[in-house]
């Protein structure tokens, strides 16, 4: 440990001791708040000390390479080695020994791996008290899966002599409950024989308890001698007794509980679970007043015991000391915010407070007691406020709150307010109120009426005034964050939203603010983290999904972006904005474009694209053409159609987007021109493709723009002319019919494609061969078949005739890949494909 | 916040109000009345009908009485967290504490172990309120959509109510069980945010004068 770390630890320990002293000396009834605060502080510092000590622990043992003394060559030798390892606890629970033995066997064996399975099973039948990691290792190393599927194994299980079903289960899935026991028990304090009695005894008791045989379970565990009983055993015994004594009110169990607990706490005097059970038992059997005193004294000795604190809270409720209970449960809920029982008790104690008279407190606190109560009520939307005695009726804060309550009640229940009334009322109330808590409350309610950033900006002067008055109050800080956001001052906005979030973690919109501001500042990790929290709370709010999606989009993680945008557009269907539709389509389009060709053609992405396009079609398109992003959304949809061979649909999108561009005075079509041409070619509408492309080339030449793209178009035109086939060409007619038929009955028409290719190949109709091949693979590419070798080879050959090696190569490669699975029928073609690839490498 | 005062405009009996109150957690989420069989009392609108129909179809696949019957049966028999509790509550506190830390081995299932550790001693009814409570709400919505008559709705509510009475002994207990059911349903996002709305609704129902739970005593005979 560094000396500075040592000093820090020493300081912490001193602080801890100091706090411990204060806890022990404090009067709980007089200073409940302070008592609970000190417990929280004690907990925090203890954790800091533990964390620092964790950091000083020696690193985990590296995987040790063990060396076996001699070669293991047979199953019998391996089992003998396993038996040795099992005998000592230090080796039994050290995975490296098992790994080493198995590695040795695999390297030196003279037997098949399968020959090891049954001997290992036989070994395990008497030696099964192992951790799951060993079973997992055995399963990985030997073909147990095959054994368990064999008829011989089924016969053995049917006889069930050696508990084969159990053995199969632990080899297949491990034994999680045994793992827990091994972790919970200080196993190295025991001799192997003693441990080998304790572990199965407790496991057996578990089974009995699950079958409702608690008495037998108790008796089973009680067979373990008290001096050997691990903590887990005592806890189990006492749990069984507690249930019987308290829940079933069994008198014998009550007596037994007391004696057994006595034995247990003698051995484990500081265990939280035992202390809790002990106090919980007394809680049910002793007056609350006695319990309270006892619990306070116990907690002072054991300040980390949350469960005892919980019992103390319950005691306070029983004694109708609701304020004390509330303080306790609030602290517990803060420490363990996922424990809903704590949250429930916070509410129950608050309910208790609200049901009590204020008069008692008013003697000490004056009118403050009343408006404290009023604030508690108003926080819960209870507008029927506590009655105030005459002497306090003119108190300005009380008046302010009453004015607000009256107005808010009308607004909520009768809807009889004019929209402007409540804010005006709040201003009036604020003009009266003087107490800080009351003013902050009213400001918070007022800010609700400025929900949009523009609203806040208009009220900037007022917000600044409030912020100056209360710079550390959540409502004013949150409002300031909104002002900065509206002014596009994202750095300040982020800083203020983060502060607002710290001041009130319950305001989920502070989180949303962090997400938005961070997104603007390109702090994507922060935006994603805040968005995730917002999404948990607001599953149906666009904002959380937008911020997360956009962050991923900007980082180029388009698949994650797409997941978020897909949900987002469904939330705001039927009319997401042009921008939203754009990011939805673009994220999918960009992601698919990044995938390799094989993945692009997979069934998964085919379905995903179809689903996305269906969703896109269901969205309203009004106004889409008016925005650049809207138009790009349609273009991306068109591009996606290419991946799923839906050329007609793609053409529809392209025609739509081209119309949109032209309406916007844009005639430079960019990639849309070549895409449309290709779609027309795939649809065998060659004349149309040629006309369209020629017109576009003329436009580019005339306007002298985008000369790079002109070259691309000219190259495509050359390809088109090379592959040009008359539309009434007999092969094209047949191919068109096949494509139509295959759309409804793909399997039936598959061989016909092969036959058509054969005919074209015999006639050396190379352009037609290209079309036939490409349409075939568009249709059947995701379902490989032996005849694909034939189709790939001749498609590749046709491309080769046109000196388009870049198109030929993947088809020749496909021949080789499929040849590994279907080597016989097209052996010659596979060989020739290999030759072509080698010669052109 | 619920925008409806508790007024009992249809002059329902205490028993009927009690039965309606068993749907309160979900009715509160949907900002619906707690004192009428229909979600918004006399008020109806095509958009409201469509919204509720959409929810019942999309989330529950309920389009008619037969579907409702199947769903009620499923909810009554579903074990969810109660099943987990029955399996794991036999372990000692020490084992459960260790299990809750085994994220590597258990993944998100470690959250379930944490829940068992938290609630083992405090949920005699498991999370059955989550199923029964939603059942009550579905019955109300089915009546609103006229998949069932009002008479049938009251009969089904009473059936459901009897089951609730055998298991729970107070609104607080019922509410806690409902919240735990929700937490288990969202166990893969085991955070305070994931259950915040439920704790807010619980708070309203326990403390607010417009809540059915403050108007109708749990002890009403069915």
PDB file of C-alpha atoms in Angstrom, chain B:
ATOM      1  CA  UNK B   1     -51.744  12.056 -10.126  1.00  0.00           C
ATOM      2  CA  UNK B   2     -55.298  10.942 -10.895  1.00  0.00           C
ATOM      3  CA  UNK B   3     -57.726  13.492 -12.167  1.00  0.00           C
ATOM      4  CA  UNK B   4     -60.814  11.857 -10.744  1.00  0.00           C
ATOM      5  CA  UNK B   5     -62.359  12.448  -7.350  1.00  0.00           C
ATOM      6  CA  UNK B   6     -63.637   9.400  -5.554  1.00  0.00           C
ATOM      7  CA  UNK B   7     -67.399   9.984  -5.647  1.00  0.00           C
ATOM      8  CA  UNK B   8     -69.121   6.689  -6.371  1.00  0.00           C
ATOM      9  CA  UNK B   9     -71.478   8.253  -8.919  1.00  0.00           C
ATOM     10  CA  UNK B  10     -73.191   4.943  -9.704  1.00  0.00           C
ATOM     11  CA  UNK B  11     -73.890   4.251  -6.033  1.00  0.00           C
ATOM     12  CA  UNK B  12     -72.126   0.941  -6.019  1.00  0.00           C
ATOM     13  CA  UNK B  13     -72.083  -1.176  -2.893  1.00  0.00           C
ATOM     14  CA  UNK B  14     -69.012  -1.371  -0.678  1.00  0.00           C
ATOM     15  CA  UNK B  15     -68.426  -4.856  -1.971  1.00  0.00           C
ATOM     16  CA  UNK B  16     -68.453  -3.670  -5.556  1.00  0.00           C
ATOM     17  CA  UNK B  17     -66.152  -0.784  -4.702  1.00  0.00           C
ATOM     18  CA  UNK B  18     -63.819  -3.258  -3.035  1.00  0.00           C
ATOM     19  CA  UNK B  19     -63.747  -5.408  -6.138  1.00  0.00           C
ATOM     20  CA  UNK B  20     -62.945  -2.381  -8.287  1.00  0.00           C
ATOM     21  CA  UNK B  21     -60.220  -1.390  -5.870  1.00  0.00           C
ATOM     22  CA  UNK B  22     -58.330  -4.581  -6.679  1.00  0.00           C
ATOM     23  CA  UNK B  23     -57.638  -3.133 -10.138  1.00  0.00           C
ATOM     24  CA  UNK B  24     -56.371   0.125  -8.673  1.00  0.00           C
ATOM     25  CA  UNK B  25     -52.661  -0.154  -9.482  1.00  0.00           C
ATOM     26  CA  UNK B  26     -53.255  -0.563 -13.202  1.00  0.00           C
ATOM     27  CA  UNK B  27     -56.207   1.840 -13.244  1.00  0.00           C
ATOM     28  CA  UNK B  28     -53.979   4.440 -11.613  1.00  0.00           C
ATOM     29  CA  UNK B  29     -51.313   3.908 -14.264  1.00  0.00           C
ATOM     30  CA  UNK B  30     -53.929   4.507 -16.949  1.00  0.00           C
ATOM     31  CA  UNK B  31     -55.485   7.495 -15.170  1.00  0.00           C
ATOM     32  CA  UNK B  32     -58.881   5.822 -14.827  1.00  0.00           C
ATOM     33  CA  UNK B  33     -61.681   6.024 -12.310  1.00  0.00           C
ATOM     34  CA  UNK B  34     -61.588   3.786  -9.278  1.00  0.00           C
ATOM     35  CA  UNK B  35     -65.265   4.176  -8.402  1.00  0.00           C
ATOM     36  CA  UNK B  36     -67.025   3.002 -11.558  1.00  0.00           C
ATOM     37  CA  UNK B  37     -66.903  -0.236 -13.476  1.00  0.00           C
ATOM     38  CA  UNK B  38     -66.168   1.626 -16.705  1.00  0.00           C
ATOM     39  CA  UNK B  39     -62.729   3.222 -16.858  1.00  0.00           C
ATOM     40  CA  UNK B  40     -63.934   6.802 -17.246  1.00  0.00           C
ATOM     41  CA  UNK B  41     -67.420   6.407 -15.815  1.00  0.00           C
ATOM     42  CA  UNK B  42     -70.076   7.570 -18.271  1.00  0.00           C
ATOM     43  CA  UNK B  43     -67.557   9.177 -20.556  1.00  0.00           C
ATOM     44  CA  UNK B  44     -66.718   7.379 -23.746  1.00  0.00           C
ATOM     45  CA  UNK B  45     -65.189   8.346 -27.047  1.00  0.00           C
ATOM     46  CA  UNK B  46     -64.190   6.383 -30.135  1.00  0.00           C
ATOM     47  CA  UNK B  47     -60.544   7.204 -29.493  1.00  0.00           C
ATOM     48  CA  UNK B  48     -60.759   5.873 -25.934  1.00  0.00           C
ATOM     49  CA  UNK B  49     -62.437   2.703 -27.160  1.00  0.00           C
ATOM     50  CA  UNK B  50     -59.801   2.270 -29.840  1.00  0.00           C
ATOM     51  CA  UNK B  51     -56.947   2.842 -27.405  1.00  0.00           C
ATOM     52  CA  UNK B  52     -58.214   0.278 -24.949  1.00  0.00           C
ATOM     53  CA  UNK B  53     -59.046  -2.202 -27.680  1.00  0.00           C
ATOM     54  CA  UNK B  54     -55.554  -1.733 -29.088  1.00  0.00           C
ATOM     55  CA  UNK B  55     -53.966  -2.364 -25.676  1.00  0.00           C
ATOM     56  CA  UNK B  56     -56.023  -5.483 -25.050  1.00  0.00           C
ATOM     57  CA  UNK B  57     -55.234  -6.834 -28.487  1.00  0.00           C
ATOM     58  CA  UNK B  58     -51.558  -5.860 -28.657  1.00  0.00           C
ATOM     59  CA  UNK B  59     -50.505  -6.672 -25.087  1.00  0.00           C
ATOM     60  CA  UNK B  60     -52.964  -9.398 -24.120  1.00  0.00           C
ATOM     61  CA  UNK B  61     -54.376 -10.852 -27.364  1.00  0.00           C
ATOM     62  CA  UNK B  62     -57.848 -10.405 -25.929  1.00  0.00           C
ATOM     63  CA  UNK B  63     -60.481  -9.871 -28.576  1.00  0.00           C
ATOM     64  CA  UNK B  64     -63.494 -11.596 -27.050  1.00  0.00           C
ATOM     65  CA  UNK B  65     -64.842 -13.477 -24.049  1.00  0.00           C
ATOM     66  CA  UNK B  66     -63.010 -16.687 -24.899  1.00  0.00           C
ATOM     67  CA  UNK B  67     -59.681 -14.870 -25.001  1.00  0.00           C
ATOM     68  CA  UNK B  68     -60.472 -13.182 -21.698  1.00  0.00           C
ATOM     69  CA  UNK B  69     -61.282 -16.531 -20.101  1.00  0.00           C
ATOM     70  CA  UNK B  70     -58.025 -18.009 -21.292  1.00  0.00           C
ATOM     71  CA  UNK B  71     -56.097 -15.036 -19.969  1.00  0.00           C
ATOM     72  CA  UNK B  72     -57.787 -15.160 -16.571  1.00  0.00           C
ATOM     73  CA  UNK B  73     -56.977 -18.835 -16.322  1.00  0.00           C
ATOM     74  CA  UNK B  74     -53.357 -18.203 -17.237  1.00  0.00           C
ATOM     75  CA  UNK B  75     -52.992 -15.375 -14.745  1.00  0.00           C
ATOM     76  CA  UNK B  76     -54.528 -17.417 -11.953  1.00  0.00           C
ATOM     77  CA  UNK B  77     -52.164 -20.302 -12.577  1.00  0.00           C
ATOM     78  CA  UNK B  78     -49.035 -18.341 -13.349  1.00  0.00           C
ATOM     79  CA  UNK B  79     -46.265 -18.755 -10.822  1.00  0.00           C
ATOM     80  CA  UNK B  80     -43.624 -16.178 -11.837  1.00  0.00           C
ATOM     81  CA  UNK B  81     -41.871 -14.782  -8.764  1.00  0.00           C
ATOM     82  CA  UNK B  82     -43.920 -16.946  -6.410  1.00  0.00           C
ATOM     83  CA  UNK B  83     -42.376 -19.967  -8.087  1.00  0.00           C
ATOM     84  CA  UNK B  84     -38.875 -18.549  -7.635  1.00  0.00           C
ATOM     85  CA  UNK B  85     -39.617 -17.800  -3.994  1.00  0.00           C
ATOM     86  CA  UNK B  86     -40.805 -21.334  -3.396  1.00  0.00           C
ATOM     87  CA  UNK B  87     -37.634 -22.699  -4.942  1.00  0.00           C
ATOM     88  CA  UNK B  88     -35.057 -20.481  -3.323  1.00  0.00           C
ATOM     89  CA  UNK B  89     -36.474 -19.357   0.016  1.00  0.00           C
ATOM     90  CA  UNK B  90     -35.219 -22.556   1.618  1.00  0.00           C
ATOM     91  CA  UNK B  91     -31.642 -21.337   1.235  1.00  0.00           C
ATOM     92  CA  UNK B  92     -29.981 -19.543   4.118  1.00  0.00           C
ATOM     93  CA  UNK B  93     -29.432 -15.796   4.104  1.00  0.00           C
ATOM     94  CA  UNK B  94     -25.733 -16.362   3.598  1.00  0.00           C
ATOM     95  CA  UNK B  95     -26.307 -18.433   0.456  1.00  0.00           C
ATOM     96  CA  UNK B  96     -28.768 -15.935  -0.965  1.00  0.00           C
ATOM     97  CA  UNK B  97     -26.356 -13.064  -0.384  1.00  0.00           C
ATOM     98  CA  UNK B  98     -23.669 -14.956  -2.277  1.00  0.00           C
ATOM     99  CA  UNK B  99     -26.083 -15.905  -5.061  1.00  0.00           C
ATOM    100  CA  UNK B 100     -27.041 -12.249  -5.579  1.00  0.00           C
ATOM    101  CA  UNK B 101     -23.412 -11.446  -6.339  1.00  0.00           C
ATOM    102  CA  UNK B 102     -22.923 -14.204  -8.897  1.00  0.00           C
ATOM    103  CA  UNK B 103     -23.603 -12.111 -11.961  1.00  0.00           C
ATOM    104  CA  UNK B 104     -20.961 -13.968 -13.966  1.00  0.00           C
ATOM    105  CA  UNK B 105     -22.583 -17.313 -13.406  1.00  0.00           C
ATOM    106  CA  UNK B 106     -26.229 -16.258 -13.311  1.00  0.00           C
ATOM    107  CA  UNK B 107     -26.404 -13.119 -15.435  1.00  0.00           C
ATOM    108  CA  UNK B 108     -29.621 -11.229 -14.782  1.00  0.00           C
ATOM    109  CA  UNK B 109     -30.934 -14.151 -12.746  1.00  0.00           C
ATOM    110  CA  UNK B 110     -28.795 -12.829  -9.893  1.00  0.00           C
ATOM    111  CA  UNK B 111     -31.452 -10.105  -9.587  1.00  0.00           C
ATOM    112  CA  UNK B 112     -34.031 -12.782  -8.801  1.00  0.00           C
ATOM    113  CA  UNK B 113     -31.812 -14.099  -6.021  1.00  0.00           C
ATOM    114  CA  UNK B 114     -31.538 -10.591  -4.628  1.00  0.00           C
ATOM    115  CA  UNK B 115     -35.320 -10.312  -4.703  1.00  0.00           C
ATOM    116  CA  UNK B 116     -35.706 -13.614  -2.851  1.00  0.00           C
ATOM    117  CA  UNK B 117     -33.220 -12.348  -0.263  1.00  0.00           C
ATOM    118  CA  UNK B 118     -35.155  -9.100   0.148  1.00  0.00           C
ATOM    119  CA  UNK B 119     -38.686 -10.444   0.276  1.00  0.00           C
ATOM    120  CA  UNK B 120     -38.425 -13.940   1.582  1.00  0.00           C
ATOM    121  CA  UNK B 121     -40.005 -13.167   4.942  1.00  0.00           C
ATOM    122  CA  UNK B 122     -42.480 -10.535   3.834  1.00  0.00           C
ATOM    123  CA  UNK B 123     -44.537 -11.903   0.956  1.00  0.00           C
ATOM    124  CA  UNK B 124     -46.945 -14.583   2.087  1.00  0.00           C
ATOM    125  CA  UNK B 125     -48.796 -14.178  -1.186  1.00  0.00           C
ATOM    126  CA  UNK B 126     -45.708 -14.047  -3.371  1.00  0.00           C
ATOM    127  CA  UNK B 127     -46.403 -11.770  -6.307  1.00  0.00           C
ATOM    128  CA  UNK B 128     -49.915 -13.047  -6.946  1.00  0.00           C
ATOM    129  CA  UNK B 129     -51.349  -9.548  -6.633  1.00  0.00           C
ATOM    130  CA  UNK B 130     -49.570  -8.701  -9.885  1.00  0.00           C
ATOM    131  CA  UNK B 131     -51.650 -11.336 -11.639  1.00  0.00           C
ATOM    132  CA  UNK B 132     -54.880 -10.850  -9.735  1.00  0.00           C
ATOM    133  CA  UNK B 133     -54.714  -7.075  -9.980  1.00  0.00           C
ATOM    134  CA  UNK B 134     -54.211  -7.139 -13.730  1.00  0.00           C
ATOM    135  CA  UNK B 135     -56.993  -9.706 -13.974  1.00  0.00           C
ATOM    136  CA  UNK B 136     -59.416  -7.293 -12.328  1.00  0.00           C
ATOM    137  CA  UNK B 137     -58.396  -4.541 -14.687  1.00  0.00           C
ATOM    138  CA  UNK B 138     -58.802  -6.728 -17.761  1.00  0.00           C
ATOM    139  CA  UNK B 139     -62.279  -7.689 -16.638  1.00  0.00           C
ATOM    140  CA  UNK B 140     -63.216  -4.018 -16.343  1.00  0.00           C
ATOM    141  CA  UNK B 141     -61.793  -3.198 -19.767  1.00  0.00           C
ATOM    142  CA  UNK B 142     -63.513  -6.192 -21.341  1.00  0.00           C
ATOM    143  CA  UNK B 143     -66.817  -4.935 -19.952  1.00  0.00           C
ATOM    144  CA  UNK B 144     -66.099  -1.509 -21.394  1.00  0.00           C
ATOM    145  CA  UNK B 145     -65.450  -3.034 -24.810  1.00  0.00           C
ATOM    146  CA  UNK B 146     -68.609  -5.130 -24.426  1.00  0.00           C
ATOM    147  CA  UNK B 147     -66.788  -8.429 -24.740  1.00  0.00           C
ATOM    148  CA  UNK B 148     -68.717  -9.304 -21.581  1.00  0.00           C
ATOM    149  CA  UNK B 149     -71.843  -7.895 -19.933  1.00  0.00           C
ATOM    150  CA  UNK B 150     -71.701  -5.912 -16.716  1.00  0.00           C
ATOM    151  CA  UNK B 151     -73.249  -8.814 -14.865  1.00  0.00           C
ATOM    152  CA  UNK B 152     -70.578 -11.150 -16.111  1.00  0.00           C
ATOM    153  CA  UNK B 153     -67.934  -8.621 -15.174  1.00  0.00           C
ATOM    154  CA  UNK B 154     -69.133  -8.426 -11.567  1.00  0.00           C
ATOM    155  CA  UNK B 155     -69.272 -12.199 -11.315  1.00  0.00           C
ATOM    156  CA  UNK B 156     -65.717 -12.530 -12.621  1.00  0.00           C
ATOM    157  CA  UNK B 157     -64.505  -9.747 -10.350  1.00  0.00           C
ATOM    158  CA  UNK B 158     -66.035 -11.490  -7.381  1.00  0.00           C
ATOM    159  CA  UNK B 159     -64.379 -14.764  -8.310  1.00  0.00           C
ATOM    160  CA  UNK B 160     -61.071 -12.985  -8.581  1.00  0.00           C
ATOM    161  CA  UNK B 161     -61.737 -11.083  -5.382  1.00  0.00           C
ATOM    162  CA  UNK B 162     -62.256 -14.259  -3.393  1.00  0.00           C
ATOM    163  CA  UNK B 163     -58.901 -15.532  -4.521  1.00  0.00           C
ATOM    164  CA  UNK B 164     -57.328 -12.272  -3.420  1.00  0.00           C
ATOM    165  CA  UNK B 165     -58.964 -12.452  -0.028  1.00  0.00           C
ATOM    166  CA  UNK B 166     -57.613 -15.922   0.678  1.00  0.00           C
ATOM    167  CA  UNK B 167     -54.065 -14.776   0.112  1.00  0.00           C
ATOM    168  CA  UNK B 168     -53.774 -11.176   1.336  1.00  0.00           C
ATOM    169  CA  UNK B 169     -54.826  -9.418   4.484  1.00  0.00           C
ATOM    170  CA  UNK B 170     -54.492  -5.702   3.693  1.00  0.00           C
ATOM    171  CA  UNK B 171     -54.255  -3.218   0.851  1.00  0.00           C
ATOM    172  CA  UNK B 172     -50.630  -2.567   1.783  1.00  0.00           C
ATOM    173  CA  UNK B 173     -49.796  -6.246   1.500  1.00  0.00           C
ATOM    174  CA  UNK B 174     -51.665  -6.479  -1.789  1.00  0.00           C
ATOM    175  CA  UNK B 175     -49.913  -3.398  -3.119  1.00  0.00           C
ATOM    176  CA  UNK B 176     -46.456  -4.619  -2.123  1.00  0.00           C
ATOM    177  CA  UNK B 177     -47.106  -7.951  -3.818  1.00  0.00           C
ATOM    178  CA  UNK B 178     -48.196  -6.108  -6.973  1.00  0.00           C
ATOM    179  CA  UNK B 179     -45.043  -3.992  -6.979  1.00  0.00           C
ATOM    180  CA  UNK B 180     -42.842  -7.033  -6.523  1.00  0.00           C
ATOM    181  CA  UNK B 181     -44.608  -8.710  -9.422  1.00  0.00           C
ATOM    182  CA  UNK B 182     -43.846  -5.677 -11.559  1.00  0.00           C
ATOM    183  CA  UNK B 183     -40.230  -5.722 -10.443  1.00  0.00           C
ATOM    184  CA  UNK B 184     -39.924  -9.388 -11.337  1.00  0.00           C
ATOM    185  CA  UNK B 185     -41.505  -8.715 -14.728  1.00  0.00           C
ATOM    186  CA  UNK B 186     -38.828  -6.098 -15.340  1.00  0.00           C
ATOM    187  CA  UNK B 187     -36.067  -8.035 -13.643  1.00  0.00           C
ATOM    188  CA  UNK B 188     -33.652  -7.615 -16.512  1.00  0.00           C
ATOM    189  CA  UNK B 189     -33.568  -3.885 -15.725  1.00  0.00           C
ATOM    190  CA  UNK B 190     -33.218  -4.175 -11.997  1.00  0.00           C
ATOM    191  CA  UNK B 191     -33.067  -0.477 -11.155  1.00  0.00           C
ATOM    192  CA  UNK B 192     -35.078   1.952  -9.016  1.00  0.00           C
ATOM    193  CA  UNK B 193     -36.154   3.733 -12.210  1.00  0.00           C
ATOM    194  CA  UNK B 194     -37.729   0.586 -13.579  1.00  0.00           C
ATOM    195  CA  UNK B 195     -40.190   0.426 -10.667  1.00  0.00           C
ATOM    196  CA  UNK B 196     -40.530   4.082  -9.759  1.00  0.00           C
ATOM    197  CA  UNK B 197     -43.973   4.476 -11.294  1.00  0.00           C
ATOM    198  CA  UNK B 198     -45.267   1.559  -9.239  1.00  0.00           C
ATOM    199  CA  UNK B 199     -43.995   3.007  -5.967  1.00  0.00           C
ATOM    200  CA  UNK B 200     -45.587   6.338  -6.882  1.00  0.00           C
ATOM    201  CA  UNK B 201     -48.924   4.686  -7.524  1.00  0.00           C
ATOM    202  CA  UNK B 202     -48.650   2.720  -4.314  1.00  0.00           C
ATOM    203  CA  UNK B 203     -47.994   5.957  -2.469  1.00  0.00           C
ATOM    204  CA  UNK B 204     -51.052   7.591  -3.992  1.00  0.00           C
ATOM    205  CA  UNK B 205     -53.281   4.628  -3.228  1.00  0.00           C
ATOM    206  CA  UNK B 206     -52.169   4.371   0.379  1.00  0.00           C
ATOM    207  CA  UNK B 207     -52.224   8.060   1.301  1.00  0.00           C
ATOM    208  CA  UNK B 208     -54.530   9.999  -0.955  1.00  0.00           C
ATOM    209  CA  UNK B 209     -58.127  10.730  -0.071  1.00  0.00           C
ATOM    210  CA  UNK B 210     -59.170  10.111  -3.664  1.00  0.00           C
ATOM    211  CA  UNK B 211     -57.771   6.616  -3.521  1.00  0.00           C
ATOM    212  CA  UNK B 212     -60.113   3.635  -3.291  1.00  0.00           C
ATOM    213  CA  UNK B 213     -57.851   2.063  -0.698  1.00  0.00           C
ATOM    214  CA  UNK B 214     -58.513   4.897   1.730  1.00  0.00           C
ATOM    215  CA  UNK B 215     -62.253   4.702   1.125  1.00  0.00           C
ATOM    216  CA  UNK B 216     -62.897   0.989   1.135  1.00  0.00           C
ATOM    217  CA  UNK B 217     -61.845  -1.098   4.057  1.00  0.00           C
ATOM    218  CA  UNK B 218     -59.980  -4.288   3.258  1.00  0.00           C
ATOM    219  CA  UNK B 219     -62.168  -6.187   5.689  1.00  0.00           C
ATOM    220  CA  UNK B 220     -65.354  -5.950   3.562  1.00  0.00           C
ATOM    221  CA  UNK B 221     -67.128  -9.281   3.345  1.00  0.00           C
ATOM    222  CA  UNK B 222     -67.501 -10.598  -0.178  1.00  0.00           C
TER     223      UNK B 222
END
